mmCIF file of C-alpha atoms in Angstrom:
data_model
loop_
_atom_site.group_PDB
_atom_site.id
_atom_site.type_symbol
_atom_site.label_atom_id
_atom_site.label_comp_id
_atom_site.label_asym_id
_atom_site.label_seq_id
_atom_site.Cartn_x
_atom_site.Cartn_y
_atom_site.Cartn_z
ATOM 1 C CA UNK A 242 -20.790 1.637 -14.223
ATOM 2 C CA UNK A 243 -20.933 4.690 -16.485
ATOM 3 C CA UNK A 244 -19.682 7.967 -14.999
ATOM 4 C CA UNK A 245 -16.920 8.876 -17.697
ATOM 5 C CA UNK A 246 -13.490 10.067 -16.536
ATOM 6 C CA UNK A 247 -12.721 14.204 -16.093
ATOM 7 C CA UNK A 248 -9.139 14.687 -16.408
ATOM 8 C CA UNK A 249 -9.249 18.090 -15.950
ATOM 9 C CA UNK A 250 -11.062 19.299 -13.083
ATOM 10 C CA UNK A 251 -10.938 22.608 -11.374
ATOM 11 C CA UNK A 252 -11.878 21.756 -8.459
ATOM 12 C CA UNK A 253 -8.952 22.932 -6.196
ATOM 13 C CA UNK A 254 -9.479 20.329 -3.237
ATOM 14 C CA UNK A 255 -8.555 17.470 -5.306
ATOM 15 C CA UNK A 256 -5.505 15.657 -4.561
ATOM 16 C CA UNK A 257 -3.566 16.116 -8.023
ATOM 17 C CA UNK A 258 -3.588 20.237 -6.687
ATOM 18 C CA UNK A 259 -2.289 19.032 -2.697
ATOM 19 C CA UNK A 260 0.669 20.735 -2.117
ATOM 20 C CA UNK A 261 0.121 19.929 1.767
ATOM 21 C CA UNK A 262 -0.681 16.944 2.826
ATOM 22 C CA UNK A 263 1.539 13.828 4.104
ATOM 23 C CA UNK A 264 1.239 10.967 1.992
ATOM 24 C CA UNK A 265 2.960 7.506 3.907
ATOM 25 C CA UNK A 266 3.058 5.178 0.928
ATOM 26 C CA UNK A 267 3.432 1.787 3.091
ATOM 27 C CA UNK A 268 4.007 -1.772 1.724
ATOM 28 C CA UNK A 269 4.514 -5.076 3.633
ATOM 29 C CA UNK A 270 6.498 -8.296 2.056
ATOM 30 C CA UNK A 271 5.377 -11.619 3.925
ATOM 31 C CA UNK A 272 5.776 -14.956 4.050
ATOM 32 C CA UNK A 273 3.380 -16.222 2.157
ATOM 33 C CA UNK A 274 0.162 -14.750 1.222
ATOM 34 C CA UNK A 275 -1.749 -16.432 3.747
ATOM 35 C CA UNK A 276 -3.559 -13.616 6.533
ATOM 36 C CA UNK A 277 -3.481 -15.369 9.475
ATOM 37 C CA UNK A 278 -1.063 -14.548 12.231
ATOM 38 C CA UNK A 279 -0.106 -18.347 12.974
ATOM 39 C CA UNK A 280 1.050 -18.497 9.652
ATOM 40 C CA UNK A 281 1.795 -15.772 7.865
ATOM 41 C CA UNK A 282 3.815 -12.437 9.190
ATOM 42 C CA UNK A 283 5.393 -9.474 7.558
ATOM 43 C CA UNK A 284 9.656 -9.990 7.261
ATOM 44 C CA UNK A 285 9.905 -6.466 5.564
ATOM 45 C CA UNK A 286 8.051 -3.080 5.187
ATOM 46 C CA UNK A 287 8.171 0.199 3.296
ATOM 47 C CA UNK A 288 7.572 2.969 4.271
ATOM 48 C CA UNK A 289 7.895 6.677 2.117
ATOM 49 C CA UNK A 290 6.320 9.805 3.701
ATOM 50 C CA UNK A 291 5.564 12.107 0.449
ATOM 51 C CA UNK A 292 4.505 15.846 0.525
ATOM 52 C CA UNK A 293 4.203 17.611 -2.667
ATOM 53 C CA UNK A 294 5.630 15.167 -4.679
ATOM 54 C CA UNK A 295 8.551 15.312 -2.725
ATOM 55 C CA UNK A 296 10.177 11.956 -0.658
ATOM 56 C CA UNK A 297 10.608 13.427 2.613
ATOM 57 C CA UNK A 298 11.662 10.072 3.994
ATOM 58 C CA UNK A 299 12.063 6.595 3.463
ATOM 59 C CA UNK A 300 12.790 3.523 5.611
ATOM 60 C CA UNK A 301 13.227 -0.497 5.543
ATOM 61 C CA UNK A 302 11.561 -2.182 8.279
ATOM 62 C CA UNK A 303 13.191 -5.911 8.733
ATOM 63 C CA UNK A 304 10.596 -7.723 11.129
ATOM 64 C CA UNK A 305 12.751 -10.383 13.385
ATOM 65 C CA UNK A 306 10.765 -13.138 14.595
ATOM 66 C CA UNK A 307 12.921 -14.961 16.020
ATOM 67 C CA UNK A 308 13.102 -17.884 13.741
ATOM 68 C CA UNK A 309 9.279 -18.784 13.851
ATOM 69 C CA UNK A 310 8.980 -18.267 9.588
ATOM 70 C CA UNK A 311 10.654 -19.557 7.009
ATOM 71 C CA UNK A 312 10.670 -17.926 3.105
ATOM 72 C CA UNK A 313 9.475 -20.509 0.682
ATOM 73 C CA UNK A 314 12.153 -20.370 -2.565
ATOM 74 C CA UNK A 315 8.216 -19.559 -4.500
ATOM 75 C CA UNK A 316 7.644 -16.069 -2.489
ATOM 76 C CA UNK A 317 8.288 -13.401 -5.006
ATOM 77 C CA UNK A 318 10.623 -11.554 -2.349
ATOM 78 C CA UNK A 319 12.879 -14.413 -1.604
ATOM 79 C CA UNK A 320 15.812 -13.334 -4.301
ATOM 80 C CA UNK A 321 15.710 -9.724 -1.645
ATOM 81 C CA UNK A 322 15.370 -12.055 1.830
ATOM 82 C CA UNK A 323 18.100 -12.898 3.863
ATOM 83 C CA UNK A 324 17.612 -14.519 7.378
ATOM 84 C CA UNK A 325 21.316 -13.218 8.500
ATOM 85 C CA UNK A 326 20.302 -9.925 7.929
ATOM 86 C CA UNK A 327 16.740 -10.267 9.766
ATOM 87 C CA UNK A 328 18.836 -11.316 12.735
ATOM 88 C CA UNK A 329 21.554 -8.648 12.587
ATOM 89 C CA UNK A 330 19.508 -5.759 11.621
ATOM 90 C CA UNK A 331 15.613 -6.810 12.044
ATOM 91 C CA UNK A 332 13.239 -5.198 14.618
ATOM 92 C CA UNK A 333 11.279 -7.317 16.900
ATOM 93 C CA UNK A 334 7.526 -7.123 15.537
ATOM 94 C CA UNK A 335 6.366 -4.857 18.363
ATOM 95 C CA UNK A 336 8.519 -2.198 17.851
ATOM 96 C CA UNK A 337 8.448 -2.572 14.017
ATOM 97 C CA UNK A 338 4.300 -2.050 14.696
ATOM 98 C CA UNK A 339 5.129 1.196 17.402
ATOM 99 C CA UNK A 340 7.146 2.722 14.174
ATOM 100 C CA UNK A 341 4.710 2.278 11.464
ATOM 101 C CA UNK A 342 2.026 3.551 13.679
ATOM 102 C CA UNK A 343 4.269 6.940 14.724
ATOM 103 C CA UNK A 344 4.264 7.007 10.848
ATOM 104 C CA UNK A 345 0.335 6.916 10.480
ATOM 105 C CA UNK A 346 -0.214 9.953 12.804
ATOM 106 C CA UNK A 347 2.303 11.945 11.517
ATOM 107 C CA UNK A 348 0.022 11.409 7.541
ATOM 108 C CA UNK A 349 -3.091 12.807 5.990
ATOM 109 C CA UNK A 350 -3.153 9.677 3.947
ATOM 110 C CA UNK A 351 -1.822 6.064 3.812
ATOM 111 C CA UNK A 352 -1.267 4.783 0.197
ATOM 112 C CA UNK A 353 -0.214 1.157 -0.796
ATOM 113 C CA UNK A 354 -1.072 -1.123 -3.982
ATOM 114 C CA UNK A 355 -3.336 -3.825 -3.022
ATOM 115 C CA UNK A 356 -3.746 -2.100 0.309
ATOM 116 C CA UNK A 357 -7.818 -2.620 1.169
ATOM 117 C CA UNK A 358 -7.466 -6.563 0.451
ATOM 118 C CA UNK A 359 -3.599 -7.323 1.837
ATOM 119 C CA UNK A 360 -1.598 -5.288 3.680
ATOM 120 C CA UNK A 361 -4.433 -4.128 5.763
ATOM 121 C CA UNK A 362 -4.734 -7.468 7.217
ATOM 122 C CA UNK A 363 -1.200 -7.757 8.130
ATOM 123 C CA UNK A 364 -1.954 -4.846 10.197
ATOM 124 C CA UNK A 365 -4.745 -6.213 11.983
ATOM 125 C CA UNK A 366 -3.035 -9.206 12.711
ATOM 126 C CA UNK A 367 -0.299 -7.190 14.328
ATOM 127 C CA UNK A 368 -2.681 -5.196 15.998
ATOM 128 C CA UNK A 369 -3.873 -8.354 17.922
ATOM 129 C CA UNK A 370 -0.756 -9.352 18.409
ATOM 130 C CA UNK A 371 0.471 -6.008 20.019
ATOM 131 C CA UNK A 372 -1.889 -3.285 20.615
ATOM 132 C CA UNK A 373 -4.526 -2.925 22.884
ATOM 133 C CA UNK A 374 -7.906 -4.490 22.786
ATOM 134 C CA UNK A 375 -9.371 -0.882 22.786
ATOM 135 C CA UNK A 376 -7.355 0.000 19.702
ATOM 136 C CA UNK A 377 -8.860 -0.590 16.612
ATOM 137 C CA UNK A 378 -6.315 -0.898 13.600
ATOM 138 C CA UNK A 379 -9.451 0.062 11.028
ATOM 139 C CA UNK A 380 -8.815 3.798 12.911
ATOM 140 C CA UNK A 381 -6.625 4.478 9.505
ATOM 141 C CA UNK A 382 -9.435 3.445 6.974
ATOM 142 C CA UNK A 383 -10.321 6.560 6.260
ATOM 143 C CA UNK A 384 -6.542 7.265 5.192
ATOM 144 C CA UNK A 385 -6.578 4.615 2.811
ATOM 145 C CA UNK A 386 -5.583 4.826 -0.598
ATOM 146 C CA UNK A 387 -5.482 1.954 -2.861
ATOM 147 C CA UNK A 388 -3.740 2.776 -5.854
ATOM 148 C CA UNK A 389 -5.273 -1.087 -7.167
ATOM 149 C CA UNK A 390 -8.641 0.072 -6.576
ATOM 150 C CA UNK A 391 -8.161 3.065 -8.674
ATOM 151 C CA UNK A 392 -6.469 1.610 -10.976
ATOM 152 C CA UNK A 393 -9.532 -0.841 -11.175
ATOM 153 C CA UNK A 394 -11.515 2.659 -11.729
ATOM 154 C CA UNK A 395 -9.696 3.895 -14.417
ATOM 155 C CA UNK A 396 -9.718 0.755 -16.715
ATOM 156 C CA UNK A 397 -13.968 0.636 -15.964
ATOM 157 C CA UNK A 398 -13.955 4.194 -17.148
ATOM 158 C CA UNK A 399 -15.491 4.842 -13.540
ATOM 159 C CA UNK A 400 -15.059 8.228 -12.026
ATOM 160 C CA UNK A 401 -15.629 9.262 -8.455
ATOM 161 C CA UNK A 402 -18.974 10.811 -7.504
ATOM 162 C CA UNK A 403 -19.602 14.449 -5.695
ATOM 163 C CA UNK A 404 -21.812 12.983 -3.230
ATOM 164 C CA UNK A 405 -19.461 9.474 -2.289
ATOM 165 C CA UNK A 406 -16.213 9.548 0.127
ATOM 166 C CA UNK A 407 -12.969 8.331 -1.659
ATOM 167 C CA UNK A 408 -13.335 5.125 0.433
ATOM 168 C CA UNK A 409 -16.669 4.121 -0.650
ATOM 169 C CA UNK A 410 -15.502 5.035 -3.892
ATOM 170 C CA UNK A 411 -12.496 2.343 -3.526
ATOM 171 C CA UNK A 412 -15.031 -0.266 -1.506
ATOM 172 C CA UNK A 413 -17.112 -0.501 -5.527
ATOM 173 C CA UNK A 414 -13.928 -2.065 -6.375
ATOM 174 C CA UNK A 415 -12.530 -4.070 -3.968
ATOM 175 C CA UNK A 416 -14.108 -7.255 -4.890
ATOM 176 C CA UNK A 417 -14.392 -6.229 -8.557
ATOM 177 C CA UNK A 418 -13.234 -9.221 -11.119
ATOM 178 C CA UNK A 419 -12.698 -9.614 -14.560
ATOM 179 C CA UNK A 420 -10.408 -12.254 -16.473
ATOM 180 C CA UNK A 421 -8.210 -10.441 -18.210
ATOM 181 C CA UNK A 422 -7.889 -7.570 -16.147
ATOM 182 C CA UNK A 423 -4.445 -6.656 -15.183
ATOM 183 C CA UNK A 424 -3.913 -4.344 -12.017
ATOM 184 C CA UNK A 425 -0.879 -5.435 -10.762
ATOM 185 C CA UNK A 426 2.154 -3.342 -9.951
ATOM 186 C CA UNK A 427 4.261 -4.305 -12.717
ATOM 187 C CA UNK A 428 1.930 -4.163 -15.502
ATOM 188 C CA UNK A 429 0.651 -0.721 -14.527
ATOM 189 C CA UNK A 430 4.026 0.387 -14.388
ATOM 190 C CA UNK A 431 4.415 -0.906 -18.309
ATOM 191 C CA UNK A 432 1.315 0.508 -19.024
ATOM 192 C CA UNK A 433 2.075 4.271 -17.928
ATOM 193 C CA UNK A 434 5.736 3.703 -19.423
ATOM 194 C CA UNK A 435 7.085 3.700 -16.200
ATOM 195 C CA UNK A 436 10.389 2.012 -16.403
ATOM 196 C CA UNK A 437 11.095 -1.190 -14.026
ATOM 197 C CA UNK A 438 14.024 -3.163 -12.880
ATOM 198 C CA UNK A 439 12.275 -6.406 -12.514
ATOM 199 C CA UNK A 440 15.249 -7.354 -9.775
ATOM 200 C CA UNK A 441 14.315 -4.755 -7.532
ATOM 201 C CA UNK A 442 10.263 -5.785 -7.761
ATOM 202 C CA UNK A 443 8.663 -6.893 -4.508
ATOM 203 C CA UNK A 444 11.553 -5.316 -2.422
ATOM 204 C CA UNK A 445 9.258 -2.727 -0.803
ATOM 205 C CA UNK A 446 10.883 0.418 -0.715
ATOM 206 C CA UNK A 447 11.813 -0.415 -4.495
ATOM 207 C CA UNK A 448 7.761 -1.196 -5.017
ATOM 208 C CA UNK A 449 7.141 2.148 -3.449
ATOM 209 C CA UNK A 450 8.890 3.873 -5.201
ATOM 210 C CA UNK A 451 7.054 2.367 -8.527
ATOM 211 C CA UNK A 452 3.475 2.896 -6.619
ATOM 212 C CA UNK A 453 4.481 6.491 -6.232
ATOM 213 C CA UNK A 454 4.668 7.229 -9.793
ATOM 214 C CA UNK A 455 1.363 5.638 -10.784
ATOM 215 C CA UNK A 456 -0.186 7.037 -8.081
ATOM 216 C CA UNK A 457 1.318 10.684 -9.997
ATOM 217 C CA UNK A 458 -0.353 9.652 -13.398
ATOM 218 C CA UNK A 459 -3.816 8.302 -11.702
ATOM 219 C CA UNK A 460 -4.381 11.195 -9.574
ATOM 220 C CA UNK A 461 -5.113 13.426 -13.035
ATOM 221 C CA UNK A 462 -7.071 10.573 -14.638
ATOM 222 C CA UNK A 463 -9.391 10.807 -11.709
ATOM 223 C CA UNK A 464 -11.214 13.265 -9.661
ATOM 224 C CA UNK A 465 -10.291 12.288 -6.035
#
């Protein structure tokens, strides 16, 4: 890997110069980290529609399954869990799903931290759960951004070639491993001197709003 980094491209179609499109920054908060459906599920989402650096909207999905999951005291999000509140305020899951997916066809693109290799699958999972056999949840792949992935990019001094998509760009990464190596939402925020309330981390709309201003700072350190 050896393309160095532009930071200053003229090229007008890149995304630091998109005043237009809909950015849905999206991130689910589980049960345990486990991707199948039987024993893992999603109790909480984000979701943040974005257009020229500007929140448009932003919304707390509480998932309400009735009881069937319990939040181990180990999950990350269990200080921001409360099972009284998933039963007064929480959605059931196939509604929640309807929502989200309004959300992805009203976007240009879908943005999450860790999106390619997590959240993605809690998607599918709903998906079988919910949606037609006809529908295919990998319909939104294209819309991915993975702001791990790039973040992967930046710290192989890798840059984005004219003749690749921005997903195969993303796929060189998503298996990419190196001891040492810290992508992770909290030290990236340290890293770009983004300040963090560490009580607020892996509450989603919270993480969101953190993903959104890395995403700001990688978008002019690479030339997607």
């Amino acid at each position: 890997m050896s393309e160095d980094i532009t930071s200053d491209s003229p090229n007008l179609n890149l995304l630091r110069h998109d005043k237009k499109s809909k950015f849905l920054f999206i991130d689910f908060e589980s049960y345990n980290l486990c991707l199948h459906r039987d024993f893992n599920a999603p109790w909480q989402a984000g979701l943040m529609m974005v257009q020229n650096n500007r929140v448009l909207d932003s919304k707390e999905i509480l998932f309400n399954w009735g009881g069937k999951f319990q939040m181990k005291l180990g999950n990350p999000s269990f200080g921001h869990y409360s099972e009284r509140t998933i039963q007064e305020k929480g959605m059931m899951p196939k509604e929640a799903l309807n929502l989200i997916i309004d959300c992805f066809n009203n976007c240009d693109y879908v943005v999450g931290h860790n999106l390619m290799k997590f959240d993605i699958f809690i998607l599918k999972e709903l998906y079988a759960l919910y949606r037609p056999a006809s529908e295919d949840y990998r319909v939104w792949v294209d819309k991915i951004i993975d702001t791990k992935a790039l973040a992967l990019a930046i710290k192989l001094n890798v840059n984005k070639t004219l003749d690749e998509s921005l997903q195969e760009f993303q796929f060189r990464f998503l298996n990419y491993f190196k001891k040492g190596l810290k992508t992770n939402l909290t030290f990236l925020c340290k890293e770009y001197g983004i300040e963090v309330d560490e009580t607020k981390l892996h509450s989603a709309v919270a993480d969101l709003e953190y993903n959104l201003q890395i995403f700001n700072k990688q978008k002019y350190q690479l030339d997607i």
